[in-house]
Short mmCIF file of C-alpha atoms in Angstrom, two decimals:
data_model
loop_
_atom_site.label_atom_id
_atom_site.label_comp_id
_atom_site.label_asym_id
_atom_site.label_seq_id
_atom_site.Cartn_x
_atom_site.Cartn_y
_atom_site.Cartn_z
CA MET A 1492 45.47 7.60 -6.66
CA GLU A 1493 45.38 3.93 -4.96
CA HIS A 1494 43.64 3.47 -1.76
CA GLU A 1495 41.37 0.15 -0.60
CA VAL A 1496 38.62 0.08 1.40
CA TYR A 1497 36.27 -2.63 3.11
CA VAL A 1498 32.51 -3.99 2.33
CA PRO A 1499 31.61 -6.99 4.81
CA PHE A 1500 29.60 -8.63 1.92
CA PRO A 1501 31.44 -11.68 0.03
CA VAL A 1502 33.59 -11.00 -2.78
CA GLY A 1503 30.31 -12.41 -5.39
CA THR A 1504 27.56 -9.92 -3.59
CA VAL A 1505 29.70 -6.71 -3.99
CA ARG A 1506 31.22 -7.44 -7.69
CA GLN A 1507 27.70 -8.40 -8.60
CA ALA A 1508 26.67 -5.23 -7.38
CA LEU A 1509 29.77 -3.17 -8.82
CA THR A 1510 28.17 -3.88 -11.90
CA GLU A 1511 24.96 -2.00 -11.76
CA PRO A 1512 25.37 1.49 -12.92
CA GLU A 1513 23.19 2.99 -11.01
CA ARG A 1514 23.20 1.26 -7.72
CA VAL A 1515 27.10 2.28 -8.35
CA ALA A 1516 25.88 5.55 -8.69
CA ARG A 1517 23.43 6.13 -6.29
CA CYS A 1518 26.64 4.86 -3.77
CA VAL A 1519 28.65 8.04 -4.64
CA PRO A 1520 28.44 10.82 -1.75
CA GLY A 1521 27.13 13.85 -3.27
CA VAL A 1522 25.59 12.88 -6.19
CA GLN A 1523 21.54 13.54 -7.17
CA LEU A 1524 20.31 11.42 -10.62
CA ASP A 1525 18.07 12.27 -12.67
CA ALA A 1526 14.65 10.69 -12.39
CA GLU A 1527 14.42 10.44 -16.31
CA ALA A 1528 17.94 8.54 -17.00
CA ALA A 1529 18.82 5.55 -18.20
CA ALA A 1530 19.66 2.29 -15.56
CA HIS A 1531 22.70 1.60 -17.48
CA ARG A 1532 23.90 4.68 -17.87
CA PRO A 1533 22.75 7.23 -15.43
CA GLU A 1534 23.15 10.80 -15.15
CA GLY A 1535 22.99 13.72 -12.75
CA LEU A 1536 24.96 16.48 -10.73
CA LEU A 1537 28.13 15.68 -7.79
CA ARG A 1538 28.95 18.14 -5.87
CA LEU A 1539 32.58 17.47 -4.54
CA ARG A 1540 34.45 19.55 -2.02
CA ILE A 1541 37.94 19.45 -2.28
CA GLY A 1542 39.70 21.73 0.59
CA SER A 1543 37.72 24.79 1.31
CA SER A 1544 35.90 25.03 -2.21
CA THR A 1545 33.05 22.86 -3.23
CA ILE A 1546 32.18 22.42 -7.52
CA THR A 1547 29.53 20.81 -8.54
CA TYR A 1548 29.40 18.81 -12.01
CA ARG A 1549 26.58 17.46 -14.34
CA GLY A 1550 27.81 14.32 -15.94
CA SER A 1551 26.95 10.73 -16.58
CA LEU A 1552 28.91 7.28 -15.34
CA THR A 1553 29.32 3.94 -17.23
CA VAL A 1554 30.24 0.57 -15.76
CA SER A 1555 32.64 -2.11 -17.81
CA GLU A 1556 31.29 -5.74 -17.32
CA PRO A 1557 34.23 -7.86 -15.78
CA GLY A 1558 35.88 -10.14 -17.33
CA ASP A 1559 35.13 -14.03 -16.58
CA GLY A 1560 38.26 -14.68 -14.65
CA ALA A 1561 37.80 -14.32 -10.18
CA ASP A 1562 40.76 -11.72 -10.50
CA ALA A 1563 38.73 -9.94 -13.06
CA ALA A 1564 38.43 -6.13 -12.43
CA VAL A 1565 35.54 -3.69 -12.87
CA THR A 1566 36.25 -0.39 -14.76
CA VAL A 1567 34.69 2.95 -13.61
CA GLU A 1568 34.33 5.64 -15.87
CA ALA A 1569 32.48 9.08 -15.27
CA LYS A 1570 32.39 12.57 -17.08
CA GLY A 1571 31.21 15.72 -16.22
CA THR A 1572 30.99 19.50 -16.57
CA GLU A 1573 30.87 22.46 -14.30
CA ALA A 1574 27.78 23.60 -13.41
CA ARG A 1575 28.42 26.86 -13.38
CA GLY A 1576 31.45 27.61 -15.25
CA ASP A 1577 33.32 26.19 -18.61
CA GLY A 1578 35.80 23.29 -16.96
CA ALA A 1579 35.43 19.39 -16.98
CA VAL A 1580 36.68 16.28 -15.62
CA ALA A 1581 37.19 12.87 -16.76
CA LEU A 1582 37.47 9.83 -14.30
CA THR A 1583 38.78 6.24 -14.97
CA LEU A 1584 38.66 4.02 -12.08
CA THR A 1585 39.93 0.37 -11.42
CA VAL A 1586 38.55 -2.01 -8.87
CA ARG A 1587 39.68 -5.39 -8.10
CA LEU A 1588 38.12 -7.27 -5.13
CA SER A 1589 39.37 -10.03 -3.15
CA PRO A 1590 38.33 -11.82 0.25
CA ALA A 1591 39.39 -9.95 3.22
CA THR A 1592 39.57 -11.78 6.96
CA GLU A 1593 39.60 -8.19 8.56
CA PRO A 1594 38.13 -6.73 10.47
CA GLY A 1595 35.48 -9.25 9.54
CA PRO A 1596 34.99 -11.33 6.37
CA GLY A 1597 33.99 -9.21 3.40
CA THR A 1598 35.75 -8.01 0.05
CA THR A 1599 38.72 -5.72 -0.44
CA LEU A 1600 37.94 -3.62 -3.36
CA SER A 1601 41.90 -2.20 -4.08
CA CYS A 1602 40.79 1.22 -6.31
CA ALA A 1603 43.19 2.69 -8.58
CA GLY A 1604 42.84 5.75 -11.06
CA THR A 1605 43.42 8.47 -13.00
CA VAL A 1606 41.50 12.14 -13.15
CA HIS A 1607 41.96 14.36 -16.06
CA GLY A 1608 40.59 17.85 -15.83
CA ASP A 1609 40.76 22.00 -16.40
CA GLY A 1610 38.61 24.56 -14.72
CA ARG A 1611 38.36 25.09 -10.80
CA LEU A 1612 39.91 21.62 -10.45
CA THR A 1613 43.39 22.52 -11.43
CA GLU A 1614 43.12 25.29 -8.60
CA ALA A 1615 43.23 22.66 -6.00
CA THR A 1616 46.47 21.74 -4.63
CA ASP A 1617 47.87 17.34 -5.16
CA ARG A 1618 47.27 16.68 -1.72
CA SER A 1619 44.03 18.18 -1.25
CA ALA A 1620 42.59 16.27 -4.44
CA GLU A 1621 44.05 13.09 -3.38
CA SER A 1622 42.63 13.26 0.22
CA ALA A 1623 39.19 14.50 -1.27
CA GLY A 1624 39.34 10.97 -3.57
CA ARG A 1625 40.67 9.21 -0.30
CA ARG A 1626 37.46 10.40 1.49
CA LEU A 1627 34.87 9.67 -1.12
CA LEU A 1628 35.95 6.44 -1.81
CA ASP A 1629 35.93 5.77 2.26
CA ARG A 1630 32.52 7.30 2.19
CA PHE A 1631 31.48 5.35 -0.77
CA ALA A 1632 32.04 1.96 0.43
CA GLU A 1633 29.64 2.81 3.48
CA ASN A 1634 26.87 3.87 1.09
CA LEU A 1635 27.55 0.20 -0.96
CA THR A 1636 27.21 -1.47 2.57
CA GLU A 1637 24.01 0.25 3.71
CA ASP A 1638 22.83 -0.05 -0.01
CA LEU A 1639 23.15 -4.47 -0.23
CA ARG A 1640 21.60 -4.68 3.49
CA GLN A 1641 18.71 -2.86 2.26
CA ARG A 1642 18.51 -3.90 -1.32
CA PRO A 1643 20.31 -7.13 -1.36
CA VAL A 1644 21.46 -8.75 -4.95
CA PRO A 1645 19.56 -11.40 -5.97
CA ASP A 1646 20.81 -14.98 -5.98
CA ALA A 1647 22.24 -16.94 -8.81
CA GLY A 1648 19.59 -19.82 -7.49
CA GLN A 1649 16.59 -17.19 -7.41
CA ALA A 1650 16.97 -15.69 -10.59
CA ALA A 1651 17.03 -19.41 -11.99
CA ARG A 1652 14.39 -20.30 -10.68
CA PRO A 1653 10.87 -20.01 -12.79
CA GLY A 1654 8.89 -17.20 -12.15
CA VAL A 1655 4.80 -17.29 -11.00
CA PHE A 1656 3.89 -16.93 -14.77
CA ASP A 1657 6.42 -19.62 -15.99
CA THR A 1658 4.75 -22.28 -13.86
CA GLU A 1659 2.75 -24.50 -15.18
CA VAL A 1660 -0.90 -24.32 -15.07
CA PRO A 1661 -2.81 -27.57 -14.28
CA PRO A 1662 -6.34 -28.30 -16.19
CA PRO A 1663 -8.88 -27.06 -14.92
CA SER A 1664 -11.59 -28.73 -13.07
CA LEU A 1665 -14.46 -28.33 -15.91
CA ASP A 1666 -12.15 -30.36 -18.47
CA PRO A 1667 -13.40 -33.52 -19.24
CA HIS A 1668 -10.47 -35.73 -19.73
CA SER A 1669 -9.32 -34.38 -15.93
CA ASP A 1670 -12.87 -35.66 -14.85
CA GLU A 1671 -12.34 -39.06 -16.60
CA ASP A 1672 -8.71 -39.08 -15.04
CA ALA A 1673 -9.91 -38.43 -11.44
CA ALA A 1674 -12.95 -41.19 -11.98
CA GLU A 1675 -12.43 -43.57 -9.43
CA PRO A 1676 -13.07 -47.00 -10.73
CA ALA A 1677 -16.68 -48.78 -9.98
CA GLY A 1678 -15.95 -51.39 -7.42
CA THR A 1679 -12.97 -49.35 -5.49
CA GLY A 1680 -13.46 -47.60 -2.06
CA ASP A 1681 -14.62 -47.38 1.20
CA PRO A 1682 -18.05 -49.37 1.22
CA ALA A 1683 -19.02 -47.65 4.23
CA ASP A 1684 -18.58 -44.36 2.40
CA ALA A 1685 -20.83 -45.66 -0.69
CA ALA A 1686 -23.91 -45.42 0.41
CA GLY A 1687 -27.42 -45.18 -1.92
CA PRO A 1688 -31.02 -43.50 -2.27
CA ALA A 1689 -32.38 -46.31 0.59
CA ASP A 1690 -29.74 -45.37 3.05
CA THR A 1691 -30.48 -41.95 2.34
CA ALA A 1692 -34.58 -42.03 2.87
CA ASP A 1693 -33.37 -44.49 6.13
CA ALA A 1694 -31.17 -41.27 7.63
CA LEU A 1695 -34.50 -39.01 7.07
CA ASP A 1696 -37.12 -41.44 8.28
CA ASP A 1697 -34.45 -41.95 11.51
CA LEU A 1698 -34.46 -37.44 11.42
CA VAL A 1699 -37.77 -36.40 11.49
CA SER A 1700 -39.02 -39.91 13.58
CA GLU A 1701 -42.30 -39.07 15.85
CA ASP A 1702 -39.87 -39.68 19.12
CA ARG A 1703 -38.23 -36.82 18.15
CA VAL A 1704 -41.08 -34.47 16.23
CA PRO A 1705 -42.52 -33.61 19.86
CA GLU A 1706 -39.35 -32.73 21.01
CA LEU A 1707 -38.47 -30.62 17.98
CA ARG A 1708 -42.32 -28.64 18.75
CA ALA A 1709 -41.62 -28.26 22.13
CA GLU A 1710 -38.55 -26.85 21.69
CA TYR A 1711 -39.07 -24.19 18.29
CA ALA A 1712 -43.50 -23.74 19.46
CA TYR A 1713 -44.78 -20.21 21.05
CA GLY A 1714 -47.95 -19.98 23.01
CA PRO A 1715 -49.12 -21.18 26.56
CA GLU A 1716 -48.71 -25.28 25.62
CA ALA A 1717 -45.22 -24.57 24.75
CA ASP A 1718 -44.57 -22.24 27.46
CA ALA A 1719 -46.25 -24.80 29.67
CA ALA A 1720 -43.75 -27.57 28.35
CA ALA A 1721 -40.59 -25.58 28.74
CA PRO A 1722 -39.08 -24.84 31.78
CA ALA A 1723 -39.99 -21.25 33.70
CA GLU A 1724 -36.63 -19.22 32.65
CA ALA A 1725 -37.15 -20.44 28.96
CA ALA A 1726 -40.95 -19.99 29.10
CA HIS A 1727 -40.04 -15.56 31.25
CA ALA A 1728 -37.33 -15.14 28.51
CA ARG A 1729 -39.60 -16.00 25.44
CA ARG A 1730 -42.13 -13.56 26.50
CA THR A 1731 -39.96 -10.97 27.51
CA MET A 1732 -38.42 -11.35 23.47
CA ILE A 1733 -41.78 -11.64 21.78
CA GLY A 1734 -43.18 -8.35 23.80
CA ARG A 1735 -46.22 -7.38 21.93
CA SER A 1736 -48.75 -9.83 19.72
CA ALA A 1737 -48.19 -9.30 16.23
CA GLU A 1738 -51.32 -7.63 15.88
CA GLU A 1739 -50.22 -4.83 18.96
CA VAL A 1740 -47.39 -4.40 16.20
CA ASP A 1741 -48.97 -3.76 13.10
CA HIS A 1742 -51.63 -1.52 14.82
CA ALA A 1743 -49.54 0.59 16.40
CA PRO A 1744 -48.05 3.81 15.39
CA PRO A 1745 -44.22 3.95 14.72
CA ARG A 1746 -42.34 5.68 17.78
CA GLY A 1747 -39.34 7.76 18.00
CA ARG A 1748 -37.14 8.63 14.94
CA TYR A 1749 -39.18 6.32 12.77
CA ALA A 1750 -42.51 8.76 13.30
CA PRO A 1751 -43.95 10.25 11.03
CA VAL A 1752 -43.91 14.20 10.53
CA PRO A 1753 -47.14 15.75 11.29
CA ALA A 1754 -47.83 17.96 7.87
CA PRO A 1755 -48.06 21.51 8.04
CA GLU A 1756 -52.00 22.62 8.89
CA THR A 1757 -54.06 23.95 6.07
CA GLY A 1758 -56.59 25.92 7.70
CA GLY A 1759 -57.42 27.31 11.31
CA THR A 1760 -57.62 29.96 14.04
CA SER A 1761 -53.73 31.16 12.45
CA ALA A 1762 -55.44 31.60 9.40
CA THR A 1763 -58.06 33.63 10.18
CA LEU A 1764 -55.89 35.38 12.66
CA ARG A 1765 -53.34 35.96 8.58
CA TRP A 1766 -56.11 37.35 7.29
CA ALA A 1767 -58.01 39.37 10.06
CA ALA A 1768 -55.66 41.71 10.77
CA PRO A 1769 -55.28 43.16 7.21
CA ALA A 1770 -59.25 43.60 6.84
CA ALA A 1771 -59.49 45.17 10.47
CA ALA A 1772 -56.85 47.77 9.24
CA VAL A 1773 -58.60 48.86 6.17
CA VAL A 1774 -62.08 48.59 7.56
CA LEU A 1775 -60.20 51.31 10.13
CA ALA A 1776 -58.45 53.28 7.54
CA SER A 1777 -61.67 53.83 5.76
CA ALA A 1778 -63.57 54.76 8.41
CA VAL A 1779 -61.40 57.62 9.14
CA VAL A 1780 -60.72 58.75 5.81
CA VAL A 1781 -64.91 58.74 5.52
CA GLY A 1782 -64.49 60.72 8.28
CA ARG A 1783 -62.64 63.79 7.00
CA VAL A 1784 -64.18 63.88 3.77
CA LEU A 1785 -68.14 64.25 6.09
CA ARG A 1786 -65.81 66.82 8.31
CA ARG A 1787 -64.61 68.91 5.30
CA ARG A 1788 -68.33 69.23 4.04
CA ARG A 1789 -69.69 70.98 7.05
#
């Protein structure tokens, strides 16, 4: 059987994708791969519909690496046995790639394959088997196109590019040799940036000069004098934020959810009533008993 399908990707991309057995097996319609199967030899189940029958095979798939030439073909081999029966099947598919311009830029896959099998496969007619094979290749091309869009093949330039762990790590900053190399020679640089201890002291003196001390004190102080020096709005805001004095806050009991829970009373009226009721009952019962005894004696 011979059949051609179209894939809208360059020849190099499609050729590299066909050399991945797991990708090829994943794109076969009706396949269910085993999770523990090896990537170079995927295994699983394949449900194949031929005519009005559906046959389930369990098998494996292998891909032969193409040669160095641009016209080298990719060979796909698959073998399987019936999941419910004694039949077996073997497929050998040769795929040749060529550039395509219709219906757009892409690749044409020229497939030529042979199938040998027995069991339920022999019950199908040649026309049904050929129709099933063409339908399988058409859906394979559609699945391969969608798979390449979702999982692009790595570019040759990206594959040759060094990874994160291959990048040379610069020496750490604590290395004494790196400090010596990075040190700037004396006498170079901007003189304005090289400020000595004397310049630093002068800058501090300017910062805390007598001209600015009253300004700072008036801005951050508290009390009547500070309220008089500050504007009316600032004084009102300061009194509103401060609220009560520190002494009132320290001596005032906490309120709200932070208030302490009062301890239960150990004694009092409730405790007296709790013991008085049983005592009264005992006294009353004793009086009744004594009265009955006296009546009997009379």
